[in-house]
Coordinates of C-alpha atoms (C1' of nucleotides) and ligand atoms in Angstrom, one line a residue:
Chain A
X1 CA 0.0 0.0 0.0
X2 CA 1.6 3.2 -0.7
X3 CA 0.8 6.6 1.1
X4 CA -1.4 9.7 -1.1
X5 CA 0.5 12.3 0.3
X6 CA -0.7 15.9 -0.6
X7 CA 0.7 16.9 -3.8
X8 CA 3.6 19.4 -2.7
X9 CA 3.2 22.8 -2.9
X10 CA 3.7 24.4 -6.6
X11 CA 6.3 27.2 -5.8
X12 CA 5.5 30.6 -7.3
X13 CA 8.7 32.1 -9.3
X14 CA 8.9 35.1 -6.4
X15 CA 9.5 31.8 -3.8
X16 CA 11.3 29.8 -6.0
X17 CA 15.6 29.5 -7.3
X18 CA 14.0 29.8 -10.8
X19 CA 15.9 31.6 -14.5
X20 CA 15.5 35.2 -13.0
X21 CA 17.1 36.6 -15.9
X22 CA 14.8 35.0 -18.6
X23 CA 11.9 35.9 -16.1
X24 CA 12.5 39.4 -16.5
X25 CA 13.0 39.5 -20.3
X26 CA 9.6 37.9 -21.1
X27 CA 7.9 40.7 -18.6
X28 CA 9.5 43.1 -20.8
X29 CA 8.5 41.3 -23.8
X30 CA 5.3 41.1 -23.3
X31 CA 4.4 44.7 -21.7
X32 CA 6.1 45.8 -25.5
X33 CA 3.4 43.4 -26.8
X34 CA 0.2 44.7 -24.4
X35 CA 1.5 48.3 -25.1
X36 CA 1.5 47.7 -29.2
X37 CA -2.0 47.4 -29.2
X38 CA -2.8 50.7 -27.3
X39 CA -1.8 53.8 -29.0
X40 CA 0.6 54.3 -25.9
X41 CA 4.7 54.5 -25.9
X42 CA 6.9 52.4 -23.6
X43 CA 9.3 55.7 -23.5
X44 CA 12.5 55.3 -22.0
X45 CA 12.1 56.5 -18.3
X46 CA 8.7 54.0 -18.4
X47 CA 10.6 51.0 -19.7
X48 CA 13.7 51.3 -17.6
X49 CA 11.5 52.0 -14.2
X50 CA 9.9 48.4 -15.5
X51 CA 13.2 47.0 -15.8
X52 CA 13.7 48.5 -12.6
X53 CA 10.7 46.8 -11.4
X54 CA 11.1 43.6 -12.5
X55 CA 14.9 43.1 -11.2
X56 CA 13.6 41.5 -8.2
X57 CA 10.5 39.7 -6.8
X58 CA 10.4 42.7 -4.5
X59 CA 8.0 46.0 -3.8
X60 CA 10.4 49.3 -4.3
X61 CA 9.3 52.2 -3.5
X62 CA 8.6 55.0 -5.6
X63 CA 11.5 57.1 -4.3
X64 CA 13.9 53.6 -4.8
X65 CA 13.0 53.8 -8.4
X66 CA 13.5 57.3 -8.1
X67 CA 16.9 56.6 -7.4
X68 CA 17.9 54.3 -9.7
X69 CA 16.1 56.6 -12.9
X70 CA 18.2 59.5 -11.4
X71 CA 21.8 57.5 -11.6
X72 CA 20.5 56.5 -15.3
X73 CA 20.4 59.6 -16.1
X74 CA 16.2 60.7 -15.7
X75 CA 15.0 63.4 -13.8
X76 CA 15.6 63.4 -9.9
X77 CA 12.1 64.8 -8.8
X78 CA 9.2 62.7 -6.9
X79 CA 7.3 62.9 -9.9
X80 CA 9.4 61.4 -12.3
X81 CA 8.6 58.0 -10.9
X82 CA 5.6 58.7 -9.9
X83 CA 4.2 58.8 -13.7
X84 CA 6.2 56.3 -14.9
X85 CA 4.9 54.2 -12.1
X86 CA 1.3 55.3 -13.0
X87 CA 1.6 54.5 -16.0
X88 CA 2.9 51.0 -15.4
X89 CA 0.2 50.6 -13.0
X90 CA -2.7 52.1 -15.5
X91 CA -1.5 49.6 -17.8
X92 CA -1.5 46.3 -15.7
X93 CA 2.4 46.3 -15.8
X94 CA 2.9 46.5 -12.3
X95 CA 0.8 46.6 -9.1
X96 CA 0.5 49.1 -6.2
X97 CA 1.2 47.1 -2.8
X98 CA -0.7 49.5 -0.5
X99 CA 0.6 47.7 2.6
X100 CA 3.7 48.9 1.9
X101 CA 3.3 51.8 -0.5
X102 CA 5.3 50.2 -2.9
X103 CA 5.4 49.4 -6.6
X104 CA 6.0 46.0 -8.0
X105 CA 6.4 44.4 -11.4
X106 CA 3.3 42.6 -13.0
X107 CA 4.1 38.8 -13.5
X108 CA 1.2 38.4 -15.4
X109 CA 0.7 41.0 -17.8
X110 CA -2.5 40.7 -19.3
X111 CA -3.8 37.9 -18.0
X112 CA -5.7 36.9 -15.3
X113 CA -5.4 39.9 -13.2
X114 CA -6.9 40.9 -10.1
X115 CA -4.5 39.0 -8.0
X116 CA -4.1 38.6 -4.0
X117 CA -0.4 39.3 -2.7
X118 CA 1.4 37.1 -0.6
X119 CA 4.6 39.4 1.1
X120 CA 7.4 38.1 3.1
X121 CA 8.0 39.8 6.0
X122 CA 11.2 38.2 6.2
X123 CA 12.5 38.3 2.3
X124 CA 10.2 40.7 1.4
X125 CA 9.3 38.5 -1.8
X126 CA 6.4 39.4 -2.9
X127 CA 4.4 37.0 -5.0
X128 CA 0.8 37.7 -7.0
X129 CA -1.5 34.5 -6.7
X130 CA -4.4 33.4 -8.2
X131 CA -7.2 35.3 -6.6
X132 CA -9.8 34.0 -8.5
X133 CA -11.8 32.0 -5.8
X134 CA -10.8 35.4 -3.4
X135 CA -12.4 38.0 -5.6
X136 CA -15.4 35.3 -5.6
X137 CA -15.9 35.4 -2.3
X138 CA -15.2 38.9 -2.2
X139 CA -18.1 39.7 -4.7
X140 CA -20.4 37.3 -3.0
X141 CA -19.8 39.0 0.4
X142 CA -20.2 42.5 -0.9
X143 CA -23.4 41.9 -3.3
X144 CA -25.1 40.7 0.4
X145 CA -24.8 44.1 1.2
X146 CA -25.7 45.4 -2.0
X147 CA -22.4 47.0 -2.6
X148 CA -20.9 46.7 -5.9
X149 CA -17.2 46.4 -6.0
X150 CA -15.0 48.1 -9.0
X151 CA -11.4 47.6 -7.4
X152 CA -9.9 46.2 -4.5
X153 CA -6.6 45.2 -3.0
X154 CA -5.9 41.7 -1.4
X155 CA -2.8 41.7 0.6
X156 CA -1.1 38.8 2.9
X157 CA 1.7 39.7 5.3
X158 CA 3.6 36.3 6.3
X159 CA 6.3 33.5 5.3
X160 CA 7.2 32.4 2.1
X161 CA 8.1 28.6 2.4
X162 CA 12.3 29.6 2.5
X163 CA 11.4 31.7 5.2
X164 CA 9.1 29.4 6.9
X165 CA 11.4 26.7 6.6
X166 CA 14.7 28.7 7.5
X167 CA 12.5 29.7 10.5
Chain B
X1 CA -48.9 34.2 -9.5
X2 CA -46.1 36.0 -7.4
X3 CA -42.5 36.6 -8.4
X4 CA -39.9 35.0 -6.0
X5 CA -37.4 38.0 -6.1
X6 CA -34.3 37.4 -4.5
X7 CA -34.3 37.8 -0.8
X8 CA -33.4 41.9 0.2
X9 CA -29.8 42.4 0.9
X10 CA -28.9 43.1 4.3
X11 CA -27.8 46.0 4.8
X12 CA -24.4 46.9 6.9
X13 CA -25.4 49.7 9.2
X14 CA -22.3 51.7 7.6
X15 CA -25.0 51.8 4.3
X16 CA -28.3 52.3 5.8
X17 CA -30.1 54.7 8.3
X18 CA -30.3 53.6 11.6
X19 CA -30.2 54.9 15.2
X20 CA -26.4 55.7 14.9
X21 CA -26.5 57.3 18.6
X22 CA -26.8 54.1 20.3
X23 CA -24.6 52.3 17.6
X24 CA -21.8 54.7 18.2
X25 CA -23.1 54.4 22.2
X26 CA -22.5 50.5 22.6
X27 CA -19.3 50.7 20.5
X28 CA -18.1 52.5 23.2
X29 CA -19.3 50.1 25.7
X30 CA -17.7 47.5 24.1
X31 CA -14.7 48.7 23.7
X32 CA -14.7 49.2 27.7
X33 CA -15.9 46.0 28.7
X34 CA -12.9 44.6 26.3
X35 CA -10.6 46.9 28.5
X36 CA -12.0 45.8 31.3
X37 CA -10.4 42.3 30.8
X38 CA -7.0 43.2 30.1
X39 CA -4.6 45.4 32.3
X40 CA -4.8 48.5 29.9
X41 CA -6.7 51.9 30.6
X42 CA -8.8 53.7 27.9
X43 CA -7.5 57.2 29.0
X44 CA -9.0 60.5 28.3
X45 CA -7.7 60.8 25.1
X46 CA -7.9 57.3 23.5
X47 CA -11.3 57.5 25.0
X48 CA -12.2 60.4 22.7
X49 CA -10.1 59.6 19.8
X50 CA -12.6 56.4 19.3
X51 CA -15.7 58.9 20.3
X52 CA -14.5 60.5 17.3
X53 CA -14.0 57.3 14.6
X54 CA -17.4 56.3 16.1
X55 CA -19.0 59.5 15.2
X56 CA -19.0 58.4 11.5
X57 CA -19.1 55.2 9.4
X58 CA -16.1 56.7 8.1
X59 CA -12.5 56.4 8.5
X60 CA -10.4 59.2 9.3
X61 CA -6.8 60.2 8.3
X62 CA -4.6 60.6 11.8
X63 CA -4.0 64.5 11.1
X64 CA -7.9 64.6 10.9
X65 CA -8.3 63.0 13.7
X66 CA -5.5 64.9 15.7
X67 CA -7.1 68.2 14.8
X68 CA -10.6 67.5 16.7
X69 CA -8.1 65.9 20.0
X70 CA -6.6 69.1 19.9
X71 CA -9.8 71.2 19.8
X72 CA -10.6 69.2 22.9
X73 CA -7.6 70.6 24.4
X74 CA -5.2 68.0 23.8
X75 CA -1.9 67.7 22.6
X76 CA -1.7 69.1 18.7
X77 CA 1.7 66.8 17.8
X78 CA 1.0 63.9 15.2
X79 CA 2.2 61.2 18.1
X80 CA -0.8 62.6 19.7
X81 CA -3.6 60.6 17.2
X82 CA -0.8 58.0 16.2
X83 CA -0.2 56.7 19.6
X84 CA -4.2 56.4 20.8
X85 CA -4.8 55.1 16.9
X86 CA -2.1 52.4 17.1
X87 CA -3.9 51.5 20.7
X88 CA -6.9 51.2 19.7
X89 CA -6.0 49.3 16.4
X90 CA -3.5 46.9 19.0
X91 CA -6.5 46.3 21.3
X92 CA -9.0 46.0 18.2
X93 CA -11.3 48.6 18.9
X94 CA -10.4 50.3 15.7
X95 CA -8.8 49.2 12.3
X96 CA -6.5 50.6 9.6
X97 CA -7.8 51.4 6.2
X98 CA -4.5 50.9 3.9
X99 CA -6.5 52.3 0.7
X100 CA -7.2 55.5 2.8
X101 CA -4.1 55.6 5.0
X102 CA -7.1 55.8 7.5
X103 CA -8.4 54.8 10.4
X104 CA -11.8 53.3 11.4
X105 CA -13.5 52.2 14.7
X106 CA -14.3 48.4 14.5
X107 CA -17.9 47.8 14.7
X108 CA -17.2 43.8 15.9
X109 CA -15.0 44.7 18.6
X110 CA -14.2 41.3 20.3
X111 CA -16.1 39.4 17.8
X112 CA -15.2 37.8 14.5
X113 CA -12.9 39.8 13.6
X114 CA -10.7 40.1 10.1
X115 CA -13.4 42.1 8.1
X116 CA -12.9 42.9 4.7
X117 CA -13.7 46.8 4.4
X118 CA -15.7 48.0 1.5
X119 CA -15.5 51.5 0.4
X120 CA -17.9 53.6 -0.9
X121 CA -15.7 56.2 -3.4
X122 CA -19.1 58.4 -3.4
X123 CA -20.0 59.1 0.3
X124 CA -16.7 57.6 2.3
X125 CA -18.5 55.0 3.9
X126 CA -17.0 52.3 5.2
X127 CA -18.7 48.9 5.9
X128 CA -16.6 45.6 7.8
X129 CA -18.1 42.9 6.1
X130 CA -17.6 39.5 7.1
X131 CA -14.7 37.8 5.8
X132 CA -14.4 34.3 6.8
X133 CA -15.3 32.9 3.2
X134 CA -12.5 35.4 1.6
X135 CA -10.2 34.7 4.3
X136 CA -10.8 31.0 3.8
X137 CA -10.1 31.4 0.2
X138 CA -6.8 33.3 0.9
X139 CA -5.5 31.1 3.4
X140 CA -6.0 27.9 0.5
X141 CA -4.6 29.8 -2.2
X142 CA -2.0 30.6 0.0
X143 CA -1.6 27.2 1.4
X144 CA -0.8 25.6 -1.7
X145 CA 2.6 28.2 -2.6
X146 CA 3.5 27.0 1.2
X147 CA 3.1 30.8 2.2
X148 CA 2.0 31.4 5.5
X149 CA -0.8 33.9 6.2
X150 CA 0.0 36.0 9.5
X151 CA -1.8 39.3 8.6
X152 CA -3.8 40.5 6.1
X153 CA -5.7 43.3 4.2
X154 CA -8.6 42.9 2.1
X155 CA -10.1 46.1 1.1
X156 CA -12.5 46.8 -2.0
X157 CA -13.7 50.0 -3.2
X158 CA -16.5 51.3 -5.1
X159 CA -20.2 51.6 -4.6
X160 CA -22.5 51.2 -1.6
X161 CA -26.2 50.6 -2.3
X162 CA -27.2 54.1 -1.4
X163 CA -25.1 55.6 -4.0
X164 CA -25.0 53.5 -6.6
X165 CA -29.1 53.5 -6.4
X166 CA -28.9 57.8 -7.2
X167 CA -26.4 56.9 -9.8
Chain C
dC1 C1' 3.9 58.5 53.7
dC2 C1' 7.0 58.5 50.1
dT3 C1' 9.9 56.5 46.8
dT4 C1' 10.2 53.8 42.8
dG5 C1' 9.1 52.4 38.4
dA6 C1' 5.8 51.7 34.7
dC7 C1' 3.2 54.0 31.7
dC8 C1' 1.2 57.9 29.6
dT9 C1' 1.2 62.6 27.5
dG10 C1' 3.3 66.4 25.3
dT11 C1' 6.7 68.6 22.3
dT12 C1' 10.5 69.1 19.0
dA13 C1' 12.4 67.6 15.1
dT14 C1' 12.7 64.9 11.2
dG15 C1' 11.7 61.4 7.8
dA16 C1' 8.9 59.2 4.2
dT17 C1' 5.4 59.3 0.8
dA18 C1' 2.7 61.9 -2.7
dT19 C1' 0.7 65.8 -5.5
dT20 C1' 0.1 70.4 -7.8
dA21 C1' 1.6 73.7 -11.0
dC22 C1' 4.2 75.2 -14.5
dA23 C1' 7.8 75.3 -18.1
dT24 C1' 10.1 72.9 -21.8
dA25 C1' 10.8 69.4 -25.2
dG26 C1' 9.4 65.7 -28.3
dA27 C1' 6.0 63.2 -31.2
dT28 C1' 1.9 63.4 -34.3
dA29 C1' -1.3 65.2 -37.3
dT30 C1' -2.9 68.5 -40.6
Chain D
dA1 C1' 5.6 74.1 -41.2
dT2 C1' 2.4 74.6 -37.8
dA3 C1' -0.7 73.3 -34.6
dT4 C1' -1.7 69.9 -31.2
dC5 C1' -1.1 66.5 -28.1
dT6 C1' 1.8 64.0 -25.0
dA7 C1' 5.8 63.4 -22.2
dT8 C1' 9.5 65.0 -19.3
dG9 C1' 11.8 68.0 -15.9
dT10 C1' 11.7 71.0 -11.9
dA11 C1' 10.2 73.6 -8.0
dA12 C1' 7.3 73.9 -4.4
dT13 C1' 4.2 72.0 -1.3
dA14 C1' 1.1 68.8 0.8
dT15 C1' 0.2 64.7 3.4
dC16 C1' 1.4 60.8 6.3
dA17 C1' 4.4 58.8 10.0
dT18 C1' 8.1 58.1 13.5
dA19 C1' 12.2 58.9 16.6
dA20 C1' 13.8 60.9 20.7
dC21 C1' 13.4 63.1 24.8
dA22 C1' 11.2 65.7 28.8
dG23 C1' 7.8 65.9 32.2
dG24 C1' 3.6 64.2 34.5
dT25 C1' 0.4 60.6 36.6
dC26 C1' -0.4 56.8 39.3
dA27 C1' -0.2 52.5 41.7
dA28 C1' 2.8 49.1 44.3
dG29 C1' 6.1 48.1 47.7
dG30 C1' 8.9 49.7 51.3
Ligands
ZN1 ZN1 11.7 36.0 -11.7
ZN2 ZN1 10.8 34.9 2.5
ZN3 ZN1 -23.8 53.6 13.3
ZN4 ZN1 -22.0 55.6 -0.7

DNA sequence: CCTTGACCTGTTATGATATTACATAGATAT
DNA sequence: ATATCTATGTAATATCATAACAGGTCAAGG
């Protein structure tokens, strides 16, 4: 007789050893794609802050990005990154992490989208799941009260399995 | 023959008229009973600052909130509203709105507890809503990247019946 | 009683985050 | 080429939040 153990966890890339490098590239790729078929330009300062963006499986803040533009060469005023980061944002190329007023990189441009975040308080990784069956619940819970929803932010503060585990 | 409409939504006392005096009344009774228990004292001005998020189904930014304390003749420095804010958020008589870097009284106090806040954009409402199905939803989407849930924000925004019936 | 120590309040100063307003430059359309 | 729209840069300011310290209140233990 052999065991059904639970199937083991399915690592998101934020959590994950994973090809960062190609990871970042096909972001990039495909906000050029999403961004062809709006009449919008992914100018310079807006792609690099991306770039910026998607370095890491981390939340920067808007001041960190300012940073970084500034030593590229972009202006050095708050809202520099701010637009750019609007813009990114307005698009569905990056998210606003309110929980930490911080910006990070989309990882699923164009799809899905609506997406819970998990943040490590210990890594400060920060993955987007699958919120589906969240925003469900969420909609059921608000139509109760007759309320209709038209955004909302799902954030988790916790340990990502490294972390957990290291712990 | 009669139509079987759908049952009337419920509404959240944050949406609909009700006798807000003794609302606001019992939240302060609550929140001394709650006290009560525990080795902490609701002080003169924690005491008022959660007279003042229970005078609205609002929340309140801390500099709003640190203007009527000081009209009351207390201190007029920011640590003023932050310190009886983070109390009363600590001992959960009053929660954080992220979205609004806000604050709100809890309406639950003792109960339940880990609402999901819905916003109204129109008339600043705030409703907690329960949250166990969304939170339940969260924790297995979380559960299967291995992340573990320690906190968590779940905040929608848009329209509460009121308003979206006079759109 | 009166000292001690915990806790609370007040104030100063500063840090961190975000927006408004305006001027200039670059792209696009006629 | 010119008008128009969009994007960038900068200055100034608004808004949100915390650190550090001084003095006051109050209850417990001597
Ligand atoms: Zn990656
Ligand atoms: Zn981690
Ligand atoms: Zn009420
Ligand atoms: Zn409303």
């Amino acid at each position: 007789m052999h065991d059904h153990t639970p199937p083991p966890p399915k690592d998101d890339p934020a959590f994950a050893k994973h090809d960062h490098h190609r990871c970042a590239g096909e972001g990039l790729a495909r906000a050029e794609e999403i961004l062809a078929g709006r009449k919008v330009r992914l100018t310079p300062v807006r792609r690099r802050t991306l770039e910026i963006l998607l370095e890491d499986h981390r939340a920067l803040g808007a001041y960190e990005v300012l940073e970084r533009l500034a030593a590229d060469g972009f202006g050095n005023q708050p809202p520099v990154a701010y637009r750019a980061l609007e813009f990114l944002v307005d698009h569905g190329l990056a998210h606003r992490v309110r929980r930490l007023n911080a910006f990070t990189a989309c990882r699923h441009s164009g799809q899905d989208h609506a997406p819970a975040f998990l943040i490590c308080r210990q890594c400060n990784a920060v993955a987007e799941a699958p919120a589906d069956a969240v925003r469900s619940a969420l909609d059921t819970t608000a139509d109760k009260l007759g309320f209709v929803i038209e955004r909302s932010n799902i954030e988790a503060l916790g340990l990502c399995p490294a972390c957990r585990d290291a712990a």
